[in-house]
mmCIF file of C-alpha atoms in Angstrom:
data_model
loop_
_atom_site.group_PDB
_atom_site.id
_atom_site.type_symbol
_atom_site.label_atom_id
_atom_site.label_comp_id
_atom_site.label_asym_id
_atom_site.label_seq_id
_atom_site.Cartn_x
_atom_site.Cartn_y
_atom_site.Cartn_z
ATOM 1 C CA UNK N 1 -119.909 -52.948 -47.506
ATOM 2 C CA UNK N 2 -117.382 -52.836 -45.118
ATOM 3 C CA UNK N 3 -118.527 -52.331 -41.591
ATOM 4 C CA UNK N 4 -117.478 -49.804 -38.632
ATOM 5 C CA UNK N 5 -117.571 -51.254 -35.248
ATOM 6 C CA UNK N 6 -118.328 -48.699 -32.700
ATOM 7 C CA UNK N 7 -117.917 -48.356 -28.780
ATOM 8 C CA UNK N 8 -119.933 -46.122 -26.634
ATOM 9 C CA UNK N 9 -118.850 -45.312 -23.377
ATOM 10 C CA UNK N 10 -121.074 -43.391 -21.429
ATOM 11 C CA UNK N 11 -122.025 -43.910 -17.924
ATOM 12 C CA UNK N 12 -125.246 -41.832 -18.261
ATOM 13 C CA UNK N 13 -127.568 -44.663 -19.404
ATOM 14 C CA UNK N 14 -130.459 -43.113 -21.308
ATOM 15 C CA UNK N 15 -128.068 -41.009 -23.328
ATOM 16 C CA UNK N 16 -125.138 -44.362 -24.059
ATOM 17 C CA UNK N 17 -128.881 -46.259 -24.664
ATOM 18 C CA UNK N 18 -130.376 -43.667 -27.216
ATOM 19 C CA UNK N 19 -127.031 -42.807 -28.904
ATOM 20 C CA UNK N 20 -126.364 -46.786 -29.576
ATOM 21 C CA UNK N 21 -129.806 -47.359 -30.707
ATOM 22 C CA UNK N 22 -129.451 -44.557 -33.192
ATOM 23 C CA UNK N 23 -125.826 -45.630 -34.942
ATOM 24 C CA UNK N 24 -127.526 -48.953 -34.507
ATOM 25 C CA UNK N 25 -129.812 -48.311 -37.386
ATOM 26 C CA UNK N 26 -127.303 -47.118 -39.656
ATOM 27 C CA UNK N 27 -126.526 -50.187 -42.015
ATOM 28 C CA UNK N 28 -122.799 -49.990 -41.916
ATOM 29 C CA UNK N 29 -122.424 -49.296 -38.275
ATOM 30 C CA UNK N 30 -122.494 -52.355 -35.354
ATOM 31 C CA UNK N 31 -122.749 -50.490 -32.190
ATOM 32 C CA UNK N 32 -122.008 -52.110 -28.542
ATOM 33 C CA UNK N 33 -122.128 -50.056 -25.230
ATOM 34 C CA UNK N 34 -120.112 -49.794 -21.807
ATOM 35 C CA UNK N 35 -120.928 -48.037 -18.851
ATOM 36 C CA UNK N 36 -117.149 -47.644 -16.837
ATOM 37 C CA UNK N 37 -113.815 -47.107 -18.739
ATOM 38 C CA UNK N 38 -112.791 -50.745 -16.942
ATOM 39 C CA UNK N 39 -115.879 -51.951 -18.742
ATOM 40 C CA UNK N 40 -114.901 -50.450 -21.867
ATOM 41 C CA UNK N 41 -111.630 -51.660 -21.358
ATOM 42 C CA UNK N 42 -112.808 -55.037 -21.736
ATOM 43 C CA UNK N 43 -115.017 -54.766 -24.424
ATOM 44 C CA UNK N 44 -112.443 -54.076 -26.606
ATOM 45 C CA UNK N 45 -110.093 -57.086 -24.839
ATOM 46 C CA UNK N 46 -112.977 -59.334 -25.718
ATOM 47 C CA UNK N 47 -113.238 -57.889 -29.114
ATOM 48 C CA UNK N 48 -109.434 -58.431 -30.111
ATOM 49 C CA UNK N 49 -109.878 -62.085 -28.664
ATOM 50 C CA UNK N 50 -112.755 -62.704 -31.076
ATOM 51 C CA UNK N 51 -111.622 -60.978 -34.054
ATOM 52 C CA UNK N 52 -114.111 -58.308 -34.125
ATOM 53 C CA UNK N 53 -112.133 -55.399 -33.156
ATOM 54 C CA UNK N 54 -113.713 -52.210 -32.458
ATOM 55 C CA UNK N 55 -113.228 -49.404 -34.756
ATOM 56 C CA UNK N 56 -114.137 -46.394 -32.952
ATOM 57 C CA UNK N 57 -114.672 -45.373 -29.210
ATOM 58 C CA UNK N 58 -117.378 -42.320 -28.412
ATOM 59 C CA UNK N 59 -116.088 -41.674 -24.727
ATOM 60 C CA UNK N 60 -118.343 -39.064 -22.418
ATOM 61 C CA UNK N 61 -115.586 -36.446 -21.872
ATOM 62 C CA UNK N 62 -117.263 -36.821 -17.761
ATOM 63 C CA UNK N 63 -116.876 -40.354 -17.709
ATOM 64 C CA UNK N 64 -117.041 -41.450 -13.959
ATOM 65 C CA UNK N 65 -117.708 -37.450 -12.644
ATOM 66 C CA UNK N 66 -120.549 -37.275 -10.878
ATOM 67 C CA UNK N 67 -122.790 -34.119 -11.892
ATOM 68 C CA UNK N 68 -121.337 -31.132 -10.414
ATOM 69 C CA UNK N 69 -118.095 -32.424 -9.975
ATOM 70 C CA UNK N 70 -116.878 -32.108 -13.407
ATOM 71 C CA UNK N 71 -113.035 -30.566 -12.276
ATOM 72 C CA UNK N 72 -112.728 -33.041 -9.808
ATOM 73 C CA UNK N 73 -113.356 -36.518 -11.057
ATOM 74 C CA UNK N 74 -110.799 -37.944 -8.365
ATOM 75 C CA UNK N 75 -113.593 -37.225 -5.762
ATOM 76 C CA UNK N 76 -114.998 -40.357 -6.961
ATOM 77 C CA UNK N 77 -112.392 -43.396 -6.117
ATOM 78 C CA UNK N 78 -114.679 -46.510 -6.968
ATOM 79 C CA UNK N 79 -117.830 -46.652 -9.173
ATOM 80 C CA UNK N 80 -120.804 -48.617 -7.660
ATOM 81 C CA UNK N 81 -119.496 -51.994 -8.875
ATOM 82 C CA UNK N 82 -116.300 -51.279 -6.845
ATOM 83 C CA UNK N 83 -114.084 -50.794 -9.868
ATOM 84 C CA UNK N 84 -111.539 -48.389 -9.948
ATOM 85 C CA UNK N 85 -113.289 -44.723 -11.903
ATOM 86 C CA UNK N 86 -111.304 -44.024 -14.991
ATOM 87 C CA UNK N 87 -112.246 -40.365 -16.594
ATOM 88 C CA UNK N 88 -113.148 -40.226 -20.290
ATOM 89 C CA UNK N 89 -109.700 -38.466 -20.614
ATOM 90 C CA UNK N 90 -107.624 -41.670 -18.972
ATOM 91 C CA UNK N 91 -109.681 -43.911 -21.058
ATOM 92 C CA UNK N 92 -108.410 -42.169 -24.271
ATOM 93 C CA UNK N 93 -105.040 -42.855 -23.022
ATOM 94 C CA UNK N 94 -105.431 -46.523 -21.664
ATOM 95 C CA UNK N 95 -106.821 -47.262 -25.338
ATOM 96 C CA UNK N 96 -104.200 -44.907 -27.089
ATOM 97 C CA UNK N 97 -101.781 -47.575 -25.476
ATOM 98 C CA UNK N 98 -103.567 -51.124 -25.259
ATOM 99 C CA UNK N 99 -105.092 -50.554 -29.173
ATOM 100 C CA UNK N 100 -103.606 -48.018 -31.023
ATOM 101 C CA UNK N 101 -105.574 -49.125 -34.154
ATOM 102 C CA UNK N 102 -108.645 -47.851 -32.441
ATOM 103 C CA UNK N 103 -110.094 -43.838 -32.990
ATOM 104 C CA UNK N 104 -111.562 -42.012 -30.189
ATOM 105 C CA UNK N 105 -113.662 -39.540 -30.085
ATOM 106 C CA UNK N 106 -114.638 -37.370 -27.345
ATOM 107 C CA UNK N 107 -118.549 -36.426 -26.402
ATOM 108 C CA UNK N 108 -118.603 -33.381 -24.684
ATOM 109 C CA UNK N 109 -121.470 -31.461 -23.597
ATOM 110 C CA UNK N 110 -119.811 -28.309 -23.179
ATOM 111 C CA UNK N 111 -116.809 -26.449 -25.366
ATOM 112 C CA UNK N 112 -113.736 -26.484 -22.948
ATOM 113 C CA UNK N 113 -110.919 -25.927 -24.832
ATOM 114 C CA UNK N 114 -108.114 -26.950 -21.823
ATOM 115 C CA UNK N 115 -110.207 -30.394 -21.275
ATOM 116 C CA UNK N 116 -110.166 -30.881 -25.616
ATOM 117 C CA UNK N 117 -106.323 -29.987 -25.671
ATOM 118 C CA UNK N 118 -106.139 -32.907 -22.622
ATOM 119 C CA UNK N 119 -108.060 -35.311 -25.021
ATOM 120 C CA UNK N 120 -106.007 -34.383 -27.862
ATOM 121 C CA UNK N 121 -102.919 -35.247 -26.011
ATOM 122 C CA UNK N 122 -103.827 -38.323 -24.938
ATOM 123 C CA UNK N 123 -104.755 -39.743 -28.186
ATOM 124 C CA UNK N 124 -108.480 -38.328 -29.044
ATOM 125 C CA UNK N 125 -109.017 -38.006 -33.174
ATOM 126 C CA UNK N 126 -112.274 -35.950 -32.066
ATOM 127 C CA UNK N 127 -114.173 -33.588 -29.854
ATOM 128 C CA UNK N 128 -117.897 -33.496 -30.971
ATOM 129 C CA UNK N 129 -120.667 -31.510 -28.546
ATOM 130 C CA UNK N 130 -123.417 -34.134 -27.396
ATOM 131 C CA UNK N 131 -125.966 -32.455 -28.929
ATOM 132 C CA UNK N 132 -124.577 -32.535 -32.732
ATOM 133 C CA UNK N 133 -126.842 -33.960 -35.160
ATOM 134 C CA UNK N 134 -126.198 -37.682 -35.867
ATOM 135 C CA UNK N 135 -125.226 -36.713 -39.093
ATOM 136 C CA UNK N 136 -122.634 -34.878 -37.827
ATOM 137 C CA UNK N 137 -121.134 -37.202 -35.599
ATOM 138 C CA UNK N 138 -121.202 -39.848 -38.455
ATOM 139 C CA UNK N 139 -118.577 -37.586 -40.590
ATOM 140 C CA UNK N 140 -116.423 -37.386 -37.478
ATOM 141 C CA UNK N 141 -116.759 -41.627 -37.358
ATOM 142 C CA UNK N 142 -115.895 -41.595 -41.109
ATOM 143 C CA UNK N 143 -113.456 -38.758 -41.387
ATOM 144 C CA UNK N 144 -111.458 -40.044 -37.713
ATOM 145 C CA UNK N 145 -111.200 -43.595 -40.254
ATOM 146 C CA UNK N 146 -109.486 -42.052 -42.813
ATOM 147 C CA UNK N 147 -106.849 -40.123 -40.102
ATOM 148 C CA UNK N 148 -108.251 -37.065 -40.047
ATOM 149 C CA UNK N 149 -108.907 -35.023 -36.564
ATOM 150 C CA UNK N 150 -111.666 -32.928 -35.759
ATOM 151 C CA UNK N 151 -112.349 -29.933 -33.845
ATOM 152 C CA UNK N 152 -115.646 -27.413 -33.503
ATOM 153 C CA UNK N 153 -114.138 -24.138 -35.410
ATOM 154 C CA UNK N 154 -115.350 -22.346 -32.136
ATOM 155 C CA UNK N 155 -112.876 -24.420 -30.037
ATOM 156 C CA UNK N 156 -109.990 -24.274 -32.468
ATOM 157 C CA UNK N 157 -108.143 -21.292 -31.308
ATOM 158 C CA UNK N 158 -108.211 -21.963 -27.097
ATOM 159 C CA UNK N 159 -107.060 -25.644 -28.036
ATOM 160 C CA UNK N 160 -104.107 -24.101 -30.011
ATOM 161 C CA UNK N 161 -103.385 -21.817 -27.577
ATOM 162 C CA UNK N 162 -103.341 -24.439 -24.980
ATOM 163 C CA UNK N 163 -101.442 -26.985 -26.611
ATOM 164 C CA UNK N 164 -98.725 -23.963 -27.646
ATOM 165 C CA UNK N 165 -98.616 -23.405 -23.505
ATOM 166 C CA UNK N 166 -98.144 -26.636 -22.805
ATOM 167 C CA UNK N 167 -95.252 -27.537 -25.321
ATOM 168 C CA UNK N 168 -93.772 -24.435 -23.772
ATOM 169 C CA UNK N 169 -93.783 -25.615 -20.440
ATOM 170 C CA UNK N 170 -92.558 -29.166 -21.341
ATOM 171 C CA UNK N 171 -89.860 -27.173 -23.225
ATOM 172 C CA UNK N 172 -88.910 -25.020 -20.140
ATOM 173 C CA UNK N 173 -89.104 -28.123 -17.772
ATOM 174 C CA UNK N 174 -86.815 -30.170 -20.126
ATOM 175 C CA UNK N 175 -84.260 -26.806 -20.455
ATOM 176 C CA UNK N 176 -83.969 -27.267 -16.092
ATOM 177 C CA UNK N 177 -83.735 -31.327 -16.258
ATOM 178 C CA UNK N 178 -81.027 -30.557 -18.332
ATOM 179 C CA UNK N 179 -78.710 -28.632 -16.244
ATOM 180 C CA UNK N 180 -78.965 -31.162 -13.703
ATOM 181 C CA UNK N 181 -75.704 -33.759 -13.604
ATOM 182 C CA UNK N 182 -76.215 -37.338 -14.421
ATOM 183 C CA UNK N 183 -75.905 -38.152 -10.674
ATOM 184 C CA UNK N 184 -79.065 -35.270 -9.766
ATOM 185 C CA UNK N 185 -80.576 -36.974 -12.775
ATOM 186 C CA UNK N 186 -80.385 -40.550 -11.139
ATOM 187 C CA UNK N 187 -81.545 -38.922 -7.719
ATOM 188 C CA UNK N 188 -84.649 -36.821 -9.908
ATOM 189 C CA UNK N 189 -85.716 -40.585 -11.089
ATOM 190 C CA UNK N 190 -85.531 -42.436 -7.490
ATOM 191 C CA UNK N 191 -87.679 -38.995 -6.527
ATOM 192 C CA UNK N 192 -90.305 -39.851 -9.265
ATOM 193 C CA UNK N 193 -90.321 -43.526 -7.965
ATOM 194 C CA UNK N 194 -91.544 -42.362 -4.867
ATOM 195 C CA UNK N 195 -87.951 -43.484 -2.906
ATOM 196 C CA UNK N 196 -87.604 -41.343 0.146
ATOM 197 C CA UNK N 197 -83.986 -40.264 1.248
ATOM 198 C CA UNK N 198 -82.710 -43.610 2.843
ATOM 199 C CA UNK N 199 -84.118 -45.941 0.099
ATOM 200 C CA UNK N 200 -82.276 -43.569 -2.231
ATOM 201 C CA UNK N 201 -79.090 -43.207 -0.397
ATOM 202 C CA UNK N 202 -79.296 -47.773 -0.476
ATOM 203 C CA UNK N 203 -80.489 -47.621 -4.140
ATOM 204 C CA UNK N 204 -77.299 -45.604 -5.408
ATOM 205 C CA UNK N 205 -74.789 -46.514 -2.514
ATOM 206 C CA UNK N 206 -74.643 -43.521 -1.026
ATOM 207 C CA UNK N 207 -74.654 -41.913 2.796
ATOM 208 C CA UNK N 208 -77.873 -40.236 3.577
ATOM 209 C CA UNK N 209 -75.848 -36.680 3.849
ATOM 210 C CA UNK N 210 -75.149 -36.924 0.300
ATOM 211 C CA UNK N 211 -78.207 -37.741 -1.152
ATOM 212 C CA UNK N 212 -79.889 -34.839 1.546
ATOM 213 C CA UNK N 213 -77.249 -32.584 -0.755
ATOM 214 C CA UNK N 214 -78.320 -33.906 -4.032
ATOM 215 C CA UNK N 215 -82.077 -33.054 -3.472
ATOM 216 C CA UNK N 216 -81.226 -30.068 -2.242
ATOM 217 C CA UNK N 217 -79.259 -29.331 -5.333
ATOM 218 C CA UNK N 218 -81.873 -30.446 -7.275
ATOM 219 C CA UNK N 219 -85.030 -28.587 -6.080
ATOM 220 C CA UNK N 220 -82.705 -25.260 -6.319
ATOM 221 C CA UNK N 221 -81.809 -25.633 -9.838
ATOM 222 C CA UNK N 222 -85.062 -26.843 -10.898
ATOM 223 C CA UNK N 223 -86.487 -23.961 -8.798
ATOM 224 C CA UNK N 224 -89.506 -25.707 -7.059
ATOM 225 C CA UNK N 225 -89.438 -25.783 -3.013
ATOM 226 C CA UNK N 226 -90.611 -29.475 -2.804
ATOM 227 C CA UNK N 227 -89.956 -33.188 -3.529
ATOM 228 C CA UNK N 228 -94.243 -33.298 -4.763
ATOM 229 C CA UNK N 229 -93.087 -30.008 -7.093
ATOM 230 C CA UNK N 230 -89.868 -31.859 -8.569
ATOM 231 C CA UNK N 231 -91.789 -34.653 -9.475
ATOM 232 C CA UNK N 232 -93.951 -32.786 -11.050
ATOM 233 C CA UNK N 233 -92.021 -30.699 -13.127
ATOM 234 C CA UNK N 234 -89.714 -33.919 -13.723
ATOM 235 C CA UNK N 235 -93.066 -35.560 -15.372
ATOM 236 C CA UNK N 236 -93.849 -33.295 -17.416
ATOM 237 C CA UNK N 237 -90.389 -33.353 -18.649
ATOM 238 C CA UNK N 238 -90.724 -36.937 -19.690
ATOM 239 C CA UNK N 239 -88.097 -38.604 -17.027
ATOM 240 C CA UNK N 240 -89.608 -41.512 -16.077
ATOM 241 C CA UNK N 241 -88.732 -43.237 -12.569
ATOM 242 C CA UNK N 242 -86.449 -45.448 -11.677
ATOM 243 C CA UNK N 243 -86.663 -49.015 -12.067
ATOM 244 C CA UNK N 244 -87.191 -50.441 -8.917
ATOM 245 C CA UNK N 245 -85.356 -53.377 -8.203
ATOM 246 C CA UNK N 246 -87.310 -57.343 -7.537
ATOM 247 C CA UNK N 247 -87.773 -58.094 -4.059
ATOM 248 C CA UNK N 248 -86.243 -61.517 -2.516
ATOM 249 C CA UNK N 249 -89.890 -63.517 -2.758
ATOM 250 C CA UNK N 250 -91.189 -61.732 -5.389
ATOM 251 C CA UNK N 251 -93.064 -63.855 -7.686
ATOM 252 C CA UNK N 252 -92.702 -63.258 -11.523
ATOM 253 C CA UNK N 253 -95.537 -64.382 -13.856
ATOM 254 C CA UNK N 254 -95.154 -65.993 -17.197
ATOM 255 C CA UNK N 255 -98.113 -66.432 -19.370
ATOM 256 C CA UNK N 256 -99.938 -66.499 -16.016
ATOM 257 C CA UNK N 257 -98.112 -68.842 -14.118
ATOM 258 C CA UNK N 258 -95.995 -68.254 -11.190
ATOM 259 C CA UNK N 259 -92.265 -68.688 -12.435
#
Protein backbone atom coordinates (compact mmCIF):
# COMPACT_ATOMS: atom_id res chain seq x y z
CA UNK A 1 0.00 0.00 0.00
CA UNK A 2 1.56 2.94 -1.00
CA UNK A 3 1.74 5.63 1.60
CA UNK A 4 0.80 9.55 1.66
CA UNK A 5 3.05 11.65 3.68
CA UNK A 6 1.28 14.57 5.07
CA UNK A 7 2.30 18.09 6.58
CA UNK A 8 0.23 20.07 8.90
CA UNK A 9 0.89 23.50 9.42
CA UNK A 10 -1.05 25.11 11.89
CA UNK A 11 0.10 27.40 14.51
CA UNK A 12 -3.03 26.83 16.68
CA UNK A 13 -1.75 23.80 18.65
CA UNK A 14 -4.76 21.84 19.87
CA UNK A 15 -6.32 21.99 16.44
CA UNK A 16 -2.50 21.02 14.24
CA UNK A 17 -2.41 18.30 17.50
CA UNK A 18 -6.01 16.79 17.01
CA UNK A 19 -6.02 17.02 13.18
CA UNK A 20 -2.47 14.98 13.06
CA UNK A 21 -3.60 12.53 15.54
CA UNK A 22 -6.66 11.85 13.48
CA UNK A 23 -4.89 11.29 9.75
CA UNK A 24 -2.48 9.56 12.06
CA UNK A 25 -4.76 6.64 12.46
CA UNK A 26 -5.54 6.23 8.99
CA UNK A 27 -3.26 3.25 7.77
CA UNK A 28 -2.01 4.80 4.61
CA UNK A 29 -1.39 8.22 5.94
CA UNK A 30 2.14 9.25 8.03
CA UNK A 31 1.35 12.57 9.43
CA UNK A 32 4.14 15.12 10.90
CA UNK A 33 3.28 18.69 12.23
CA UNK A 34 4.82 22.36 12.14
CA UNK A 35 3.86 25.24 13.93
CA UNK A 36 5.53 28.47 11.63
CA UNK A 37 5.74 28.38 7.76
CA UNK A 38 9.85 28.65 8.48
CA UNK A 39 9.22 25.50 10.46
CA UNK A 40 7.33 23.96 7.81
CA UNK A 41 9.77 25.06 5.51
CA UNK A 42 12.18 22.84 6.99
CA UNK A 43 10.31 19.93 7.50
CA UNK A 44 10.02 19.41 4.11
CA UNK A 45 14.07 20.41 3.57
CA UNK A 46 14.70 17.64 6.02
CA UNK A 47 12.32 15.39 4.30
CA UNK A 48 13.92 15.75 0.69
CA UNK A 49 17.40 15.17 2.49
CA UNK A 50 16.15 11.86 3.87
CA UNK A 51 14.17 10.59 1.11
CA UNK A 52 10.87 10.78 2.67
CA UNK A 53 9.34 13.58 0.90
CA UNK A 54 6.16 14.95 1.96
CA UNK A 55 3.19 14.48 -0.13
CA UNK A 56 0.75 16.93 0.94
CA UNK A 57 0.77 20.24 3.03
CA UNK A 58 -2.69 21.23 5.12
CA UNK A 59 -1.67 25.01 5.70
CA UNK A 60 -4.12 27.20 8.24
CA UNK A 61 -5.22 29.81 5.65
CA UNK A 62 -4.29 32.40 9.16
CA UNK A 63 -1.03 31.04 9.55
CA UNK A 64 0.99 33.57 11.74
CA UNK A 65 -2.38 36.15 12.17
CA UNK A 66 -3.07 36.62 15.41
CA UNK A 67 -6.98 36.33 16.20
CA UNK A 68 -8.62 39.39 15.11
CA UNK A 69 -6.14 40.39 12.82
CA UNK A 70 -6.99 38.16 10.04
CA UNK A 71 -6.57 41.19 7.03
CA UNK A 72 -3.54 42.25 8.46
CA UNK A 73 -1.10 39.47 9.06
CA UNK A 74 1.91 42.01 8.49
CA UNK A 75 1.01 43.41 12.00
CA UNK A 76 2.88 40.54 13.22
CA UNK A 77 6.78 40.87 12.01
CA UNK A 78 8.40 37.97 14.14
CA UNK A 79 6.69 34.93 15.77
CA UNK A 80 7.75 34.20 19.42
CA UNK A 81 10.85 32.22 18.38
CA UNK A 82 12.02 35.38 16.51
CA UNK A 83 11.52 33.94 13.06
CA UNK A 84 10.34 35.87 10.38
CA UNK A 85 5.88 35.22 10.20
CA UNK A 86 5.09 33.73 6.86
CA UNK A 87 1.04 33.67 6.16
CA UNK A 88 -0.52 30.37 5.09
CA UNK A 89 -0.87 32.15 1.66
CA UNK A 90 3.21 32.87 1.33
CA UNK A 91 3.78 29.42 2.49
CA UNK A 92 1.77 28.02 -0.50
CA UNK A 93 4.01 29.99 -2.62
CA UNK A 94 7.48 29.36 -0.91
CA UNK A 95 6.52 25.51 -1.38
CA UNK A 96 4.91 26.08 -4.93
CA UNK A 97 8.64 27.13 -5.67
CA UNK A 98 11.15 25.10 -3.35
CA UNK A 99 8.91 21.57 -4.08
CA UNK A 100 6.69 21.72 -6.75
CA UNK A 101 5.99 17.93 -6.39
CA UNK A 102 4.23 18.75 -3.19
CA UNK A 103 0.00 19.52 -3.01
CA UNK A 104 -1.31 22.06 -0.75
CA UNK A 105 -4.24 22.45 0.60
CA UNK A 106 -5.69 25.28 2.35
CA UNK A 107 -7.70 25.01 5.95
CA UNK A 108 -9.88 27.73 6.24
CA UNK A 109 -12.32 28.39 8.83
CA UNK A 110 -14.34 30.73 7.01
CA UNK A 111 -15.50 30.86 3.02
CA UNK A 112 -13.60 33.97 1.60
CA UNK A 113 -13.60 33.72 -1.82
CA UNK A 114 -10.75 36.78 -2.53
CA UNK A 115 -8.35 34.94 0.19
CA UNK A 116 -9.20 31.19 -1.88
CA UNK A 117 -8.56 32.96 -5.34
CA UNK A 118 -5.02 34.26 -3.44
CA UNK A 119 -4.35 30.53 -2.51
CA UNK A 120 -5.24 29.37 -5.83
CA UNK A 121 -2.77 31.65 -7.37
CA UNK A 122 -0.09 30.85 -5.48
CA UNK A 123 -0.16 27.23 -6.00
CA UNK A 124 -3.05 25.76 -3.53
CA UNK A 125 -4.77 22.31 -5.16
CA UNK A 126 -7.46 22.91 -2.25
CA UNK A 127 -9.59 25.05 -0.02
CA UNK A 128 -11.39 22.79 2.58
CA UNK A 129 -13.45 24.61 5.74
CA UNK A 130 -11.83 23.39 9.15
CA UNK A 131 -14.72 21.92 10.24
CA UNK A 132 -15.26 19.28 7.21
CA UNK A 133 -15.58 15.83 8.22
CA UNK A 134 -12.28 13.87 8.06
CA UNK A 135 -13.73 12.01 5.46
CA UNK A 136 -14.00 14.81 3.52
CA UNK A 137 -10.73 16.18 3.79
CA UNK A 138 -9.29 12.66 2.97
CA UNK A 139 -10.93 12.87 -0.75
CA UNK A 140 -9.37 16.31 -1.10
CA UNK A 141 -5.73 14.43 0.08
CA UNK A 142 -6.56 11.69 -2.50
CA UNK A 143 -8.22 13.61 -5.26
CA UNK A 144 -5.25 16.80 -4.91
CA UNK A 145 -2.79 13.26 -5.68
CA UNK A 146 -4.27 12.48 -8.69
CA UNK A 147 -4.17 16.52 -9.98
CA UNK A 148 -7.36 17.38 -9.36
CA UNK A 149 -8.36 20.88 -7.50
CA UNK A 150 -10.99 21.43 -5.17
CA UNK A 151 -13.30 24.05 -4.24
CA UNK A 152 -16.65 24.21 -1.76
CA UNK A 153 -19.53 24.64 -4.61
CA UNK A 154 -20.58 27.65 -2.33
CA UNK A 155 -17.21 29.38 -3.00
CA UNK A 156 -16.98 28.53 -6.67
CA UNK A 157 -18.56 31.47 -8.26
CA UNK A 158 -16.74 34.60 -6.01
CA UNK A 159 -13.36 32.65 -6.73
CA UNK A 160 -14.20 32.80 -10.50
CA UNK A 161 -15.21 36.06 -10.37
CA UNK A 162 -12.11 37.06 -8.62
CA UNK A 163 -9.66 35.32 -10.54
CA UNK A 164 -11.60 36.80 -13.95
CA UNK A 165 -10.82 40.48 -12.12
CA UNK A 166 -7.59 39.82 -11.55
CA UNK A 167 -6.47 38.43 -15.06
CA UNK A 168 -8.18 41.61 -16.17
CA UNK A 169 -6.15 43.82 -14.29
CA UNK A 170 -2.85 41.98 -15.08
CA UNK A 171 -4.15 42.31 -18.69
CA UNK A 172 -4.76 46.13 -18.40
CA UNK A 173 -1.40 46.65 -16.47
CA UNK A 174 0.55 44.68 -19.17
CA UNK A 175 -1.55 46.82 -22.16
CA UNK A 176 0.27 50.31 -20.18
CA UNK A 177 3.87 48.48 -19.67
CA UNK A 178 3.59 48.13 -23.14
CA UNK A 179 3.39 51.54 -24.46
CA UNK A 180 6.27 52.42 -22.50
CA UNK A 181 9.80 52.58 -24.72
CA UNK A 182 12.51 50.16 -23.98
CA UNK A 183 14.46 52.99 -22.25
CA UNK A 184 11.02 53.82 -19.69
CA UNK A 185 11.05 50.04 -19.54
CA UNK A 186 14.75 49.90 -18.21
CA UNK A 187 13.91 52.98 -15.86
CA UNK A 188 10.25 50.95 -14.71
CA UNK A 189 12.80 47.94 -13.64
CA UNK A 190 15.57 50.15 -11.68
CA UNK A 191 12.03 51.64 -10.05
CA UNK A 192 10.98 48.05 -9.00
CA UNK A 193 14.59 47.50 -7.63
CA UNK A 194 14.04 50.10 -5.30
CA UNK A 195 16.95 52.55 -7.17
CA UNK A 196 16.11 56.11 -6.39
CA UNK A 197 16.85 58.83 -9.14
CA UNK A 198 20.74 59.15 -8.79
CA UNK A 199 21.44 55.36 -8.48
CA UNK A 200 19.35 55.17 -11.65
CA UNK A 201 20.77 58.02 -13.53
CA UNK A 202 24.68 55.88 -12.50
CA UNK A 203 23.01 52.50 -13.31
CA UNK A 204 22.05 53.53 -17.03
CA UNK A 205 24.65 56.44 -17.57
CA UNK A 206 22.52 59.02 -17.55
CA UNK A 207 22.25 62.85 -15.99
CA UNK A 208 19.80 63.02 -13.20
CA UNK A 209 17.52 65.55 -15.48
CA UNK A 210 16.94 62.80 -17.76
CA UNK A 211 16.08 60.11 -15.72
CA UNK A 212 13.70 62.97 -13.53
CA UNK A 213 12.03 63.05 -17.34
CA UNK A 214 11.81 59.39 -17.78
CA UNK A 215 9.82 58.82 -14.48
CA UNK A 216 7.88 61.45 -15.18
CA UNK A 217 7.05 59.97 -18.51
CA UNK A 218 6.47 56.92 -17.02
CA UNK A 219 4.02 57.54 -14.12
CA UNK A 220 1.89 59.66 -16.86
CA UNK A 221 1.51 56.95 -19.28
CA UNK A 222 1.03 54.34 -16.79
CA UNK A 223 -1.40 56.79 -15.12
CA UNK A 224 -0.48 56.33 -11.36
CA UNK A 225 0.82 59.64 -9.42
CA UNK A 226 3.69 57.76 -7.60
CA UNK A 227 6.98 55.79 -7.79
CA UNK A 228 5.10 53.14 -4.73
CA UNK A 229 1.95 53.09 -7.49
CA UNK A 230 4.34 52.27 -10.59
CA UNK A 231 5.80 49.60 -8.85
CA UNK A 232 2.88 48.32 -8.15
CA UNK A 233 1.15 48.24 -11.22
CA UNK A 234 4.67 47.21 -12.84
CA UNK A 235 4.36 43.89 -10.48
CA UNK A 236 1.47 42.92 -11.26
CA UNK A 237 2.45 43.17 -14.79
CA UNK A 238 5.16 40.63 -14.31
CA UNK A 239 8.40 43.06 -14.91
CA UNK A 240 10.67 42.00 -12.60
CA UNK A 241 13.56 44.45 -11.29
CA UNK A 242 16.62 45.06 -12.36
CA UNK A 243 19.56 43.11 -11.67
CA UNK A 244 21.55 44.87 -9.40
CA UNK A 245 25.03 44.85 -10.04
CA UNK A 246 27.98 42.94 -7.27
CA UNK A 247 29.50 45.29 -5.03
CA UNK A 248 33.54 45.63 -4.91
CA UNK A 249 33.86 43.20 -1.53
CA UNK A 250 31.02 41.34 -2.07
CA UNK A 251 31.50 37.84 -1.18
CA UNK A 252 29.97 35.09 -3.49
CA UNK A 253 29.20 31.63 -2.00
CA UNK A 254 29.76 28.33 -3.65
CA UNK A 255 28.39 25.26 -2.11
CA UNK A 256 28.77 27.30 1.10
CA UNK A 257 32.07 28.51 0.93
CA UNK A 258 33.22 31.95 0.45
CA UNK A 259 34.63 32.13 -3.24
Amino acid sequence: MARIRVLVVDDHRVFAESLAAALAAEPDVDVAAAGTGPAAMRCLDRGVAEGRRFDVLLVDADLGVPPGAAAAPQAVPQAAEGEPVVDGIALVAGVRKAQPAVRTIVLAERDDPRRAALALQAGASGWVAKDSSLQRLLAVVRGVLRDETHLPPALLTGVLRELTAARRHRTESERLVESLTPREREVLRCMVAGLGRKAVAERLFLSPHTVRTHMQNVLGKLGVHSTLAAVALARRAGVGPAPLPALAGDVVERGGQPA
